[in-house]
CSV table of C-alpha atoms and ligand atoms in Angstrom, one decimal:
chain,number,residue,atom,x,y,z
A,10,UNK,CA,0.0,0.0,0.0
A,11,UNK,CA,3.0,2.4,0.9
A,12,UNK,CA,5.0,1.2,-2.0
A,13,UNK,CA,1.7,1.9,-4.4
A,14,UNK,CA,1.6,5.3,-2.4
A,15,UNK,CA,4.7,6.4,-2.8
A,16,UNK,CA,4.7,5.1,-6.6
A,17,UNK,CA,1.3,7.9,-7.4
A,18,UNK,CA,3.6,10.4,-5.3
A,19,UNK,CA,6.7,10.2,-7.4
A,20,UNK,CA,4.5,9.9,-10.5
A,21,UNK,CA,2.8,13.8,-9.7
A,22,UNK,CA,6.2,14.8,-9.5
A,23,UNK,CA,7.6,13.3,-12.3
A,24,UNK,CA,4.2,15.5,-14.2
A,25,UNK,CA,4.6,18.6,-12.1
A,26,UNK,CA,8.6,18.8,-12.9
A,27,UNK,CA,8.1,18.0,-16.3
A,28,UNK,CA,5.4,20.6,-16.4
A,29,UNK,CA,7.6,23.5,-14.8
A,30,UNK,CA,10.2,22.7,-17.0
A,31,UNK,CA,7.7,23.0,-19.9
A,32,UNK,CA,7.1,25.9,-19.1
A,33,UNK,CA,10.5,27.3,-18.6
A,34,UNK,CA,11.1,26.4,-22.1
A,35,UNK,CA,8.2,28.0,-23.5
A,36,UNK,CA,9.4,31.1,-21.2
A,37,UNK,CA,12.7,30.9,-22.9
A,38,UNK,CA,11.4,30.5,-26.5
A,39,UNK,CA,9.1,32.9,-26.3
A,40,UNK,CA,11.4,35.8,-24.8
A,41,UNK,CA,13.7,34.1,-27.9
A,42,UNK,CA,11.4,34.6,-30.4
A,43,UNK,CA,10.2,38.2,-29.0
A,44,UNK,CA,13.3,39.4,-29.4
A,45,UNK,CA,13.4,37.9,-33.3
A,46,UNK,CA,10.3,40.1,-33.7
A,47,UNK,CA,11.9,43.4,-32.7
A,48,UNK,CA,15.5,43.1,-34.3
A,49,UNK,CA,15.7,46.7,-34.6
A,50,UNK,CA,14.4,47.9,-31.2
A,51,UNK,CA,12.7,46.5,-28.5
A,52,UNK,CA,9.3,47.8,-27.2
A,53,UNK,CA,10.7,50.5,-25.2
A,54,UNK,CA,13.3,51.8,-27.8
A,55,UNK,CA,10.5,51.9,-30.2
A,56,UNK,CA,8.9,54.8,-28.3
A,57,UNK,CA,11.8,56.4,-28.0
A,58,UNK,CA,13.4,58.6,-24.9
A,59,UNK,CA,10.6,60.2,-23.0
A,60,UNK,CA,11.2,63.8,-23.9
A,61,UNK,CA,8.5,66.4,-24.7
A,62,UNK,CA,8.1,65.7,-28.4
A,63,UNK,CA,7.4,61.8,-27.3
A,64,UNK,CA,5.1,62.4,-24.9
A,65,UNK,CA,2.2,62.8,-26.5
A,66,UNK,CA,2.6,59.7,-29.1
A,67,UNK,CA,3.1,57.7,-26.0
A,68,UNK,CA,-0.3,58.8,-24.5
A,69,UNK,CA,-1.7,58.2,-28.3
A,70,UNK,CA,-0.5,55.0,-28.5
A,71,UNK,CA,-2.6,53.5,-25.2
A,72,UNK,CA,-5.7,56.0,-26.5
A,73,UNK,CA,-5.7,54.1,-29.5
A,74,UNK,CA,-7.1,51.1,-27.9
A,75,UNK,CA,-10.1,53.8,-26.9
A,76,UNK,CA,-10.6,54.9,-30.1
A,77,UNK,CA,-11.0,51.4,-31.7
A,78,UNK,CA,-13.4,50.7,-28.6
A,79,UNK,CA,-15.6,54.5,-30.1
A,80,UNK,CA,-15.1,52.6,-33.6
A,81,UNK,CA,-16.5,49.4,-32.7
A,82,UNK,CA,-19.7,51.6,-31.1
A,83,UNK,CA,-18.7,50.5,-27.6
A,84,UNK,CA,-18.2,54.2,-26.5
A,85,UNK,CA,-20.8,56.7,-25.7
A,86,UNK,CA,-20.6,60.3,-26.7
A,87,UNK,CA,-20.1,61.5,-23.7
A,88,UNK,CA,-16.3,59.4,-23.3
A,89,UNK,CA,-16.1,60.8,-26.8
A,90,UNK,CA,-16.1,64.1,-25.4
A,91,UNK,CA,-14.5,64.0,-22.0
A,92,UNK,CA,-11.4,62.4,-24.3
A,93,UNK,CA,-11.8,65.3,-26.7
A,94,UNK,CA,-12.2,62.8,-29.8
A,95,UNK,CA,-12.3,64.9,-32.6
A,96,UNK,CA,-13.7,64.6,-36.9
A,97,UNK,CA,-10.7,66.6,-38.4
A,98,UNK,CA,-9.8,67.7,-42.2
A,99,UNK,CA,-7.1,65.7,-43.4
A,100,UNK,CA,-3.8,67.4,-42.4
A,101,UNK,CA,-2.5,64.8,-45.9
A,102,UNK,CA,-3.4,63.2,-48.7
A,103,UNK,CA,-2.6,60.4,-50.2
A,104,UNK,CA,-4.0,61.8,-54.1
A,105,UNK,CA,-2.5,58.8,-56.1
A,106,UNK,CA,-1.7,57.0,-58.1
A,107,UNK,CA,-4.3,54.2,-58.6
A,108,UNK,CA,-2.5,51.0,-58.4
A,109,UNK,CA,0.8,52.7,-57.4
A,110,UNK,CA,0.4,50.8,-54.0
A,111,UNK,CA,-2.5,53.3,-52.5
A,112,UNK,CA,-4.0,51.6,-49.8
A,113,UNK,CA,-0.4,49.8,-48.5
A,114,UNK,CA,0.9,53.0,-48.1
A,115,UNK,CA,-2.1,54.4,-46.5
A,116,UNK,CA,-2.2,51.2,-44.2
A,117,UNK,CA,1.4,51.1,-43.3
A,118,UNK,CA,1.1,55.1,-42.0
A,119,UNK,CA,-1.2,54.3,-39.8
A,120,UNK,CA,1.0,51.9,-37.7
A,121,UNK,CA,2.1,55.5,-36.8
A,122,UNK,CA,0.7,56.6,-33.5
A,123,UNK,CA,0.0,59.9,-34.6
A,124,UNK,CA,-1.9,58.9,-37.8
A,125,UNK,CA,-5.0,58.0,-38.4
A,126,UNK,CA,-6.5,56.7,-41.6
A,127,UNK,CA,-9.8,57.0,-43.2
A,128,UNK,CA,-11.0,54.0,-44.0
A,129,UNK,CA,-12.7,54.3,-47.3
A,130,UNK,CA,-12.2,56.3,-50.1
A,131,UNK,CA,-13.9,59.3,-49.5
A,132,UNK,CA,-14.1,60.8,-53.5
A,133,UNK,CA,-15.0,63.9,-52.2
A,134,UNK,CA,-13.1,66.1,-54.7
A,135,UNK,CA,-13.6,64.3,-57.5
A,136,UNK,CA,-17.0,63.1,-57.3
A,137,UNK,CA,-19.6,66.6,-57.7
A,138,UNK,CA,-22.4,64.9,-56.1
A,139,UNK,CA,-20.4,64.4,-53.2
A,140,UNK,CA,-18.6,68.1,-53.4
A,141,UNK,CA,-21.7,69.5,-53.7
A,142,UNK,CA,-22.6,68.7,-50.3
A,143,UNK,CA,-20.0,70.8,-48.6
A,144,UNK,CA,-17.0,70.5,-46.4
A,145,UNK,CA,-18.7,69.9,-43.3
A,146,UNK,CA,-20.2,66.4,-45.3
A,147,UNK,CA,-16.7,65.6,-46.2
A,148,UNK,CA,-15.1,66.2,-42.2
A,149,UNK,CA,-17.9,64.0,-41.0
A,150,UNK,CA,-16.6,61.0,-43.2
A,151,UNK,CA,-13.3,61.6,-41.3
A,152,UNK,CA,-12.8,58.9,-38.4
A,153,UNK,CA,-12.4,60.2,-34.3
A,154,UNK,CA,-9.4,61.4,-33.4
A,155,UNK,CA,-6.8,63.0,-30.8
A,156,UNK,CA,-6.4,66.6,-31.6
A,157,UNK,CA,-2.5,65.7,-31.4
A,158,UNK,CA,-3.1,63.1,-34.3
A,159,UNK,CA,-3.3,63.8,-38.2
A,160,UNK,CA,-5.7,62.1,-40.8
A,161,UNK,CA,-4.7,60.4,-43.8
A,162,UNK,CA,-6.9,60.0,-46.5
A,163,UNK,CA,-6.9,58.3,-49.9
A,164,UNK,CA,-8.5,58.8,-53.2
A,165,UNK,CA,-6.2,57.9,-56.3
A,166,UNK,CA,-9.0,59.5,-58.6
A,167,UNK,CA,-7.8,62.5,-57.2
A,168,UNK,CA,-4.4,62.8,-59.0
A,169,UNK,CA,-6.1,62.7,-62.3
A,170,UNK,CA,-9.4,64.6,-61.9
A,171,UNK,CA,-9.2,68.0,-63.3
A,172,UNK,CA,-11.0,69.9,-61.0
A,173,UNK,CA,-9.3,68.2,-57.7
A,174,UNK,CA,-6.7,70.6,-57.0
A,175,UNK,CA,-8.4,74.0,-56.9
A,176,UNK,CA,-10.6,71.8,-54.8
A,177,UNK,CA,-8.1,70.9,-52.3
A,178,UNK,CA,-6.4,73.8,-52.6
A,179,UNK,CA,-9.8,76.1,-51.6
A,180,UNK,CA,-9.9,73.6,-48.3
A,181,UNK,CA,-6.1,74.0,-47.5
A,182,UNK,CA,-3.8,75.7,-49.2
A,183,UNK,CA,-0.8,74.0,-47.4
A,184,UNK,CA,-2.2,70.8,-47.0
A,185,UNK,CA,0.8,67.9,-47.5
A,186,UNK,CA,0.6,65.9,-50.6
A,187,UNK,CA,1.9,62.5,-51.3
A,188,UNK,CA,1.5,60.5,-54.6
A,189,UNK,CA,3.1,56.7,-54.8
A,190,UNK,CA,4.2,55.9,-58.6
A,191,UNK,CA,5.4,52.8,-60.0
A,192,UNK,CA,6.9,52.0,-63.1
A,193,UNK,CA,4.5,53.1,-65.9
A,194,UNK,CA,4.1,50.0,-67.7
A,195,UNK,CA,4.1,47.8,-64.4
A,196,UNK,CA,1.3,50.5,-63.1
A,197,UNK,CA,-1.3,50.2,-66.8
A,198,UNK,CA,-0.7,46.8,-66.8
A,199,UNK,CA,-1.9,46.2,-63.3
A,200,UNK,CA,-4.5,48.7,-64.0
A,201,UNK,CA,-5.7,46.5,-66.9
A,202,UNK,CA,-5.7,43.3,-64.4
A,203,UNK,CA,-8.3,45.5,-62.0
A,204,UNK,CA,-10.9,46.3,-64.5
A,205,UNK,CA,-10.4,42.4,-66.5
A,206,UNK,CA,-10.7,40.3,-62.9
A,207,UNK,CA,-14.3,43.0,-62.8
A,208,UNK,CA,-15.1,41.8,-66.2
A,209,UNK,CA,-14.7,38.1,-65.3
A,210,UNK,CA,-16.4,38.3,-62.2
A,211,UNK,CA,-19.3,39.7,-64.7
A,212,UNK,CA,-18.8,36.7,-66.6
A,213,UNK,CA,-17.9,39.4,-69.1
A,214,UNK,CA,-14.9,38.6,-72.5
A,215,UNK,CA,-12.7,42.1,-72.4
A,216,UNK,CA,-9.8,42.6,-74.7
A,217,UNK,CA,-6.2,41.6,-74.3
A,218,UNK,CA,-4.3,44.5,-72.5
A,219,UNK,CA,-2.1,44.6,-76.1
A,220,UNK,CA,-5.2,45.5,-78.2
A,221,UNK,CA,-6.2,48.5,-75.6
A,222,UNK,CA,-2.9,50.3,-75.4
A,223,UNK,CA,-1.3,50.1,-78.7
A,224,UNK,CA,-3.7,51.4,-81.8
A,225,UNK,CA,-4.1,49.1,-84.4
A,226,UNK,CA,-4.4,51.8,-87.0
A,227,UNK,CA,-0.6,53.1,-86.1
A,228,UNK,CA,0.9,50.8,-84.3
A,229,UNK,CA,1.7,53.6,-81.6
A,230,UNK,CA,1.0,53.7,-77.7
A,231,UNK,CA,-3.0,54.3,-77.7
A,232,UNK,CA,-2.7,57.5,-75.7
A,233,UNK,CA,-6.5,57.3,-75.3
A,234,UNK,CA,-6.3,54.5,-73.1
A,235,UNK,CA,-7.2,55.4,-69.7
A,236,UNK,CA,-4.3,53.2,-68.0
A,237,UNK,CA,-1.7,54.8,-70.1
A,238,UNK,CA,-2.9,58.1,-69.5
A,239,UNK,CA,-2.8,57.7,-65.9
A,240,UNK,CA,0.3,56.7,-66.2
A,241,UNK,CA,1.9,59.9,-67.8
A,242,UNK,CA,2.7,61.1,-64.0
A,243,UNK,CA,4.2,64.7,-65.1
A,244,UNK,CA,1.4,65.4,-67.2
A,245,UNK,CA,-1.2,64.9,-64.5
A,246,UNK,CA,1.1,66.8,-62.0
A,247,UNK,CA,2.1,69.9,-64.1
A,248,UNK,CA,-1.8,70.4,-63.5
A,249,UNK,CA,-1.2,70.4,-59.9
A,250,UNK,CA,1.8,72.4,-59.7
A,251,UNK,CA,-0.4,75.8,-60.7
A,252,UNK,CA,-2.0,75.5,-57.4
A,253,UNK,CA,0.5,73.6,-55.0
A,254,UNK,CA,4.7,74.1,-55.2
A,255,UNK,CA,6.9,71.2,-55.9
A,256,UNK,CA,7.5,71.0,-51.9
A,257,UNK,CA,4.0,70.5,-50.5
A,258,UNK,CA,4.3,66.8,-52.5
A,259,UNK,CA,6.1,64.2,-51.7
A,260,UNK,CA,6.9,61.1,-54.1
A,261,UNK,CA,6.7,57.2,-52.7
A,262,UNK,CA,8.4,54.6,-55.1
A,263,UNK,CA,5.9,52.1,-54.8
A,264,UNK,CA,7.8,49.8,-56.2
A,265,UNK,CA,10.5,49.8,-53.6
A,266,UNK,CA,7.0,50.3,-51.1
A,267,UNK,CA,6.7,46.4,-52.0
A,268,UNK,CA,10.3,45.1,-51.6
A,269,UNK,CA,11.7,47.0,-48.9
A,270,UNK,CA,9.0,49.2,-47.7
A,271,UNK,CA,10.6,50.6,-44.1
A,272,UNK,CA,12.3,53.0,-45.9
A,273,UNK,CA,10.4,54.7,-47.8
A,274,UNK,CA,7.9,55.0,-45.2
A,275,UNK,CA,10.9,56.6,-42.9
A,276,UNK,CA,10.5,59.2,-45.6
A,277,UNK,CA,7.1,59.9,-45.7
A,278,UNK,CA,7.3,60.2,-41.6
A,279,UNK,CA,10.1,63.0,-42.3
A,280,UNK,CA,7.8,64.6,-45.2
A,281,UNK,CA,4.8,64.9,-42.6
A,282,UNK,CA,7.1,66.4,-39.6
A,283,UNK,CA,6.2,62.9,-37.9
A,284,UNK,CA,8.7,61.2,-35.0
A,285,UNK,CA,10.6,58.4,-36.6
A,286,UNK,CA,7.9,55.7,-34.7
A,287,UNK,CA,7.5,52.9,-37.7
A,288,UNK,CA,9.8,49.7,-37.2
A,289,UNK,CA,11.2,47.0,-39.1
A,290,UNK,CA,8.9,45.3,-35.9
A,291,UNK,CA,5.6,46.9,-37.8
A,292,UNK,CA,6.5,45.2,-40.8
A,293,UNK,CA,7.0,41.0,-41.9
A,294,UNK,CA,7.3,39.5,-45.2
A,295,UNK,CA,4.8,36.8,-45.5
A,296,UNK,CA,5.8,34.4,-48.2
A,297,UNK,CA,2.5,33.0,-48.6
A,298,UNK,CA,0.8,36.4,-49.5
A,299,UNK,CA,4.4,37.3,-51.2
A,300,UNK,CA,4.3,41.0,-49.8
A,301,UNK,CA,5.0,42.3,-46.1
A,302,UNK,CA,2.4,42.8,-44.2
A,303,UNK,CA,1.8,44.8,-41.1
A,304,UNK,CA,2.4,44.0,-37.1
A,305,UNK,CA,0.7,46.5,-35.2
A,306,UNK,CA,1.3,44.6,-32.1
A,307,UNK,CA,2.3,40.8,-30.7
A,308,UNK,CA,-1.2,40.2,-31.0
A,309,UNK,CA,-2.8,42.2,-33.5
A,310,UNK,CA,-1.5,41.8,-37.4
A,311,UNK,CA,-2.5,41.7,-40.9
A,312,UNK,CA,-2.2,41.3,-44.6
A,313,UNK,CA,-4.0,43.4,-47.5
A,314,UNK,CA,-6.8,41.9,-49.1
A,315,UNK,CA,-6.4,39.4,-51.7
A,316,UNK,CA,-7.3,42.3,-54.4
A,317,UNK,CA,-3.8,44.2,-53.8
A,318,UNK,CA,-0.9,41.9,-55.4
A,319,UNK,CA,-2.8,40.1,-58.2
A,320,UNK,CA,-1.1,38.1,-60.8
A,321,UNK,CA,-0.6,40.0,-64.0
A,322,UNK,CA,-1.2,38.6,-67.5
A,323,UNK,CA,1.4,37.8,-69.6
A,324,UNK,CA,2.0,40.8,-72.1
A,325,UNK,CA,3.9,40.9,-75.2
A,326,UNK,CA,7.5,41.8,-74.6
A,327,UNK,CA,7.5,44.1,-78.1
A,328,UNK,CA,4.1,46.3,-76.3
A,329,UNK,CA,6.1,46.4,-73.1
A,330,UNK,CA,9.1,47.7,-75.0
A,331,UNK,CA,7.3,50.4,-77.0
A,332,UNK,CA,5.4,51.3,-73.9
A,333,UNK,CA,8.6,51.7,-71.8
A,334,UNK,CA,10.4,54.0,-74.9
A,335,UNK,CA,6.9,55.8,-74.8
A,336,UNK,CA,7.1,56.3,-71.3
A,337,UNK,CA,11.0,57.6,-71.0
A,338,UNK,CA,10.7,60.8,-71.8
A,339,UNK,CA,7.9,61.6,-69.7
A,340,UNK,CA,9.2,59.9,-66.8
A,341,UNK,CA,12.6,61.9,-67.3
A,342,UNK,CA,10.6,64.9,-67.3
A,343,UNK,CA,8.7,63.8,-63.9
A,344,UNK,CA,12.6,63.0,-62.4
A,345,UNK,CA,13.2,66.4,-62.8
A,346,UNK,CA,10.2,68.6,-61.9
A,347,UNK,CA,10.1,66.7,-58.5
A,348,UNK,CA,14.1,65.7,-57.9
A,349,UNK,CA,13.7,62.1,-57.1
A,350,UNK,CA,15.0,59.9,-60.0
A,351,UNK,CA,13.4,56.0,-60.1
A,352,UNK,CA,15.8,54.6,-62.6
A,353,UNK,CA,12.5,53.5,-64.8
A,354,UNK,CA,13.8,51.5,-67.7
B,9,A3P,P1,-0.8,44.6,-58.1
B,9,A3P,O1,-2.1,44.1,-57.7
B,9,A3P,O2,-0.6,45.0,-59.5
B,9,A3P,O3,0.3,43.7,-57.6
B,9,A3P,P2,-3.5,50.2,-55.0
B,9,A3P,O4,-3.7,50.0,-53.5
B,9,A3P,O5,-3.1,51.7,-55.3
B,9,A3P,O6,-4.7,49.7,-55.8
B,9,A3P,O7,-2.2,49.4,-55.4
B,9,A3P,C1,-2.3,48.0,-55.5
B,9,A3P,C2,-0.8,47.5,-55.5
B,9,A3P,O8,-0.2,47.7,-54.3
B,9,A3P,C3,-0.7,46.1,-55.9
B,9,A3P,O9,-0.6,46.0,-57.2
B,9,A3P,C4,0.6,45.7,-55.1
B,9,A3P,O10,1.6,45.3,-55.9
B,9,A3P,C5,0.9,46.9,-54.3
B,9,A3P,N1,1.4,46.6,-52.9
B,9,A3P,C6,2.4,47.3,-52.3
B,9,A3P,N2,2.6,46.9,-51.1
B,9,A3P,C7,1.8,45.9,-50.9
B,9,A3P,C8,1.6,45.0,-49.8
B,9,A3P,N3,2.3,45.1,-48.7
B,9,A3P,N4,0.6,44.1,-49.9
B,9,A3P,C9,-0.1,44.0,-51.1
B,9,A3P,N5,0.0,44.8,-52.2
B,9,A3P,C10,1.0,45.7,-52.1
């Protein structure tokens, strides 16, 4: 009886040790693997040295959980009030280009503390309808935020609309400006992929990119084509430049946006007067989706939809060719109006 006793004793032990040790070694992997996740800085370094400027992005950062709480409608007006959650005009604007990489850029900002994004496209400039109901329409759209925060919105029809930047400019005259270009051809073709996969979905036939942007009468770049025009950047922002100078704007390479996004978004923090507060922590490559995606926290992370990074068709080498040698000069043009060069073949 003592010797089956003693046997069940020596038994729980043998669980409970095993179970501390367990444990010790999940401890001990975790902390490993925390400190994988931050290889540039760890939490605290990521905020920075408490110093005036920091302050208030610290206090931002824990509000944010509040504000998400207002978003999901589990906040009454009044906390809205007593934490002086405010609608506010865009302070920048994200006016292009469509397909450049838009809503990753947009997304990847508003890791930043101080920023905060409106969800959806608003198309208040470029949409009458929707201008013709007035500024006050257009602030409500705007999501809650800390008077210490900025909002970001985006609206790629803007760069191209005609009537957007007096627009704009009426609301604020030295409101910040950022457009994200790709390479020309890369940008029309995977304009062409947007509007084919809507076809298809229609169960709809739509021609082959080739026939759209080269004219079968010349054998020349169709310059009536939508995605080729949109893709003419200097064209679309010489219009811009009678109402804004070169220095309110500020250029993303969305190409380099995909491959080694951290930098280019340190940029856009400098452009917008913003604390240095994004991390190599905020973003991971995820080889499934084939993109990075976005850590906002260790529990909290996410991937753009499955529309963003679609597979392009295959195009005929001579159309890219001509397009590219139709593109050069324009692009060399754009180079120099806004001084960043993008190497575009
Ligand atoms: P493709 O679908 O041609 O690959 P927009 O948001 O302006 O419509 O731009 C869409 C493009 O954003 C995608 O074009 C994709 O390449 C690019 N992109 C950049 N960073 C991305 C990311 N982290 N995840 C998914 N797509 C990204």
């Amino acid at each position: 009886m003592l010797f089956k006793q003693q046997a069940w004793l020596t038994q729980k032990l043998l669980v409970l040790g095993s179970l501390a040790v367990g444990s010790l070694l999940y401890l001990v992997a975790r902390v490993g693997s925390l400190d994988r996740l931050q290889p540039i800085c760890p939490i605290e370094g990521r905020f920075g040295a408490r110093n005036q400027a920091d302050f208030p992005l610290r206090a931002l950062q824990f509000k944010r959980g509040l504000l998400h709480e207002f978003r999901k409608g589990n906040a009454s007006k009044e906390q809205v009030r007593l934490h002086d959650l405010v609608q506010q005009l865009p302070k920048a604007i994200i006016i292009g280009v469509r397909k450049g990489g838009t809503r990753a850029l947009l997304e990847m900002l508003n890791l930043h503390p101080a920023v905060v994004k409106a969800s959806q496209e608003i198309h208040f400039f470029d949409n009458d309808e929707n201008y013709a109901k007035g500024i006050e329409w257009y602030r409500k759209k705007m999501p809650f935020s800390y008077p210490q925060q900025i909002t970001i919105e985006k609206s790629p029809a803007y760069f191209i609309t005609e009537e957007v930047p007096e627009r704009i400019y009426k609301m604020n005259s030295s409101i910040k400006l950022l457009i994200i270009v790709r390479e020309p051809t890369t940008r029309a073709i995977s304009d062409y992929t947007q509007v084919l996969e809507g076809k298809e979905r229609k169960n709809k036939t739509y021609y082959k990119f080739e026939k759209l942007a080269i004219d079968p009468n010349t054998c020349e770049v169709n310059t009536k084509y939508k995605a080729v025009r949109t893709s003419i950047y200097t064209k679309h922002l010489e219009r811009w430049l009678k109402y804004f100078p070169i220095e309110q704007f500020h250029i993303v390479d969305g190409d380099r946006l995909i491959t080694e996004p951290l930098p280019e978004l340190q940029l856009v923090e400098k452009f917008l007067n913003l604390p240095p507060r994004i991390s190599q922590y905020n973003l991971y490559f995820n080889a499934t989706r084939g993109f990075y995606c976005l850590r906002f926290n260790i529990i909290f992370n996410k991937c753009l939809a499955g529309s963003k990074g679609r597979i392009h068709p295959e195009v005929d080498p001579s159309v890219i060719t001509k397009l590219r040698k139709f593109f050069h000069p324009f692009n060399q043009k754009f180079y120099q109006i806004t001084g960043r060069t993008l190497n575009w073949p």
